[in-house]
Coordinates of C-alpha atoms in Angstrom, one line a residue:
M1 CA -26.4 -17.5 31.9
G2 CA -22.9 -19.0 31.6
R3 CA -20.9 -19.5 28.5
W4 CA -20.7 -22.7 26.6
R5 CA -17.3 -24.3 25.9
D6 CA -16.3 -26.9 23.3
G7 CA -16.0 -30.3 24.8
R8 CA -17.8 -33.5 25.7
G9 CA -20.7 -34.5 27.8
T10 CA -23.8 -36.7 28.1
L11 CA -27.2 -36.2 26.5
T12 CA -30.1 -37.7 28.4
V13 CA -33.4 -38.1 26.6
G14 CA -36.7 -38.5 28.4
T15 CA -35.9 -36.8 31.7
D16 CA -38.2 -34.8 33.8
T17 CA -35.7 -32.0 34.3
S18 CA -33.1 -30.3 32.2
T19 CA -30.0 -28.9 34.0
V20 CA -26.8 -27.7 32.5
A21 CA -24.3 -27.1 35.3
E22 CA -21.8 -25.3 33.2
A23 CA -24.3 -22.9 31.6
G24 CA -26.4 -22.5 34.7
V25 CA -29.6 -23.2 32.8
E26 CA -32.4 -25.0 34.5
A27 CA -35.8 -26.1 33.2
S28 CA -39.0 -27.2 34.9
A29 CA -40.7 -30.6 34.7
T30 CA -41.9 -32.1 31.5
P31 CA -45.7 -31.7 31.4
N32 CA -46.4 -35.2 29.9
A33 CA -44.0 -37.1 32.2
E34 CA -44.8 -40.7 33.2
P35 CA -44.6 -41.8 36.8
D36 CA -41.0 -43.0 36.4
G37 CA -40.0 -39.5 35.2
S38 CA -39.8 -40.3 31.5
A39 CA -41.5 -38.3 28.8
S40 CA -44.3 -40.0 26.8
G41 CA -43.1 -43.5 27.8
A42 CA -39.5 -43.1 26.6
R43 CA -36.9 -44.4 29.0
P44 CA -34.0 -42.1 29.9
H45 CA -30.8 -42.8 27.9
G46 CA -27.2 -41.6 28.5
I47 CA -25.8 -40.7 25.1
P48 CA -22.2 -39.5 24.4
L49 CA -22.3 -35.9 23.3
R50 CA -19.8 -33.6 21.7
I51 CA -20.4 -29.9 22.3
A52 CA -19.5 -27.3 19.6
A53 CA -19.7 -23.8 21.0
S54 CA -16.7 -21.9 19.3
Y55 CA -17.0 -20.5 15.8
R56 CA -14.5 -23.0 14.5
A57 CA -16.2 -26.1 16.0
R58 CA -19.7 -24.9 14.9
A59 CA -18.5 -24.3 11.4
K60 CA -16.9 -27.7 11.1
G61 CA -19.7 -29.6 12.8
L62 CA -20.0 -33.1 11.2
L63 CA -18.2 -32.2 8.0
G64 CA -15.5 -34.6 7.0
V65 CA -16.6 -37.5 9.2
D66 CA -18.2 -40.8 8.1
G67 CA -20.5 -41.1 11.2
V68 CA -21.1 -39.9 14.7
D69 CA -21.0 -41.8 18.0
G70 CA -23.9 -40.3 19.9
A71 CA -24.7 -36.7 19.2
L72 CA -23.3 -33.2 18.5
L73 CA -24.7 -30.1 20.2
I74 CA -24.2 -26.9 18.3
T75 CA -24.8 -23.8 20.3
P76 CA -25.8 -21.1 19.6
C77 CA -27.5 -22.3 16.4
A78 CA -30.9 -21.9 14.7
S79 CA -30.4 -23.6 11.4
V80 CA -28.1 -26.2 9.8
H81 CA -27.1 -27.5 6.3
T82 CA -25.8 -30.8 5.1
F83 CA -23.7 -29.6 2.2
R84 CA -20.5 -31.7 1.8
M85 CA -21.8 -34.2 4.4
R86 CA -21.4 -37.9 3.8
F87 CA -24.4 -39.4 5.5
T88 CA -28.0 -38.6 6.5
I89 CA -28.5 -36.9 9.9
D90 CA -31.3 -36.3 12.3
V91 CA -31.6 -32.7 13.5
A92 CA -33.4 -31.6 16.7
Y93 CA -34.0 -27.9 17.2
L94 CA -34.0 -27.0 20.9
D95 CA -35.2 -23.8 22.7
R96 CA -33.3 -22.1 25.6
D97 CA -35.0 -24.5 28.1
F98 CA -33.9 -27.6 26.0
R99 CA -37.4 -28.3 24.9
V100 CA -37.5 -30.0 21.5
L101 CA -39.1 -27.7 18.9
A102 CA -38.8 -30.0 15.9
V103 CA -37.0 -33.1 14.8
R104 CA -36.1 -33.5 11.1
T105 CA -34.1 -36.0 9.0
M106 CA -31.9 -34.4 6.5
K107 CA -30.1 -36.0 3.5
P108 CA -26.7 -34.7 2.3
G109 CA -26.9 -31.5 0.2
R110 CA -29.9 -29.9 2.0
L111 CA -30.5 -26.6 3.7
G112 CA -32.6 -26.6 6.8
L113 CA -35.1 -23.8 7.5
P114 CA -34.2 -21.4 10.3
R115 CA -36.1 -21.9 13.5
P116 CA -36.5 -18.4 15.1
R117 CA -37.1 -19.8 18.7
A118 CA -34.2 -22.3 18.4
R119 CA -31.2 -21.7 20.6
H120 CA -29.4 -25.0 20.2
V121 CA -29.3 -27.8 17.6
L122 CA -28.6 -31.5 18.2
E123 CA -27.3 -33.6 15.3
S124 CA -26.9 -37.4 15.1
E125 CA -26.9 -40.2 12.6
G126 CA -30.2 -40.7 10.7
G127 CA -32.7 -42.7 12.7
A128 CA -31.0 -42.3 16.0
M129 CA -33.4 -39.8 17.5
E130 CA -36.4 -41.9 16.7
A131 CA -34.7 -44.8 18.5
W132 CA -33.9 -42.6 21.5
G133 CA -37.6 -41.5 21.7
L134 CA -36.8 -37.8 21.0
R135 CA -40.0 -36.0 20.0
P136 CA -41.2 -32.4 19.7
G137 CA -42.4 -31.1 23.0
G138 CA -40.0 -33.3 25.1
R139 CA -37.0 -32.1 26.9
V140 CA -33.4 -33.2 27.1
R141 CA -30.7 -32.9 29.7
I142 CA -27.1 -31.8 28.8
S143 CA -24.4 -32.7 31.3
P144 CA -21.0 -31.4 30.3
A145 CA -18.1 -33.6 31.2
P146 CA -16.0 -32.4 34.1
P147 CA -12.8 -30.6 33.1
P148 CA -9.6 -32.8 33.1

């Protein structure tokens, strides 16, 4: 498996496959996919993504910002907190195949329970993941932006 790097990319929710070109990770088809390739009736969405892979970027996360455009992928990560955060966030715990293990909404000042099988965490503004159709058991696709 390749190494992750800080940067930008695109998050696609409701796809039938999950491929990460930079990391060399590939997952199989979603078991509950609809004929159009979407999971559980959700349509695929291209969502702006910021990737935090270095210690410094993972530690900073969403601290000191008033909102997030799209989502933040923190990798590797199995738990998060919202201490010193200014807004409510949605948190999705992902396994190594980018399957969603759990989706939680966390208010500021909370400590999330560690998820032993989680390898990555997605963070977004509160309510965004429900609007995207992100649910436990589904898969997401992470496409890193090409280097400049």
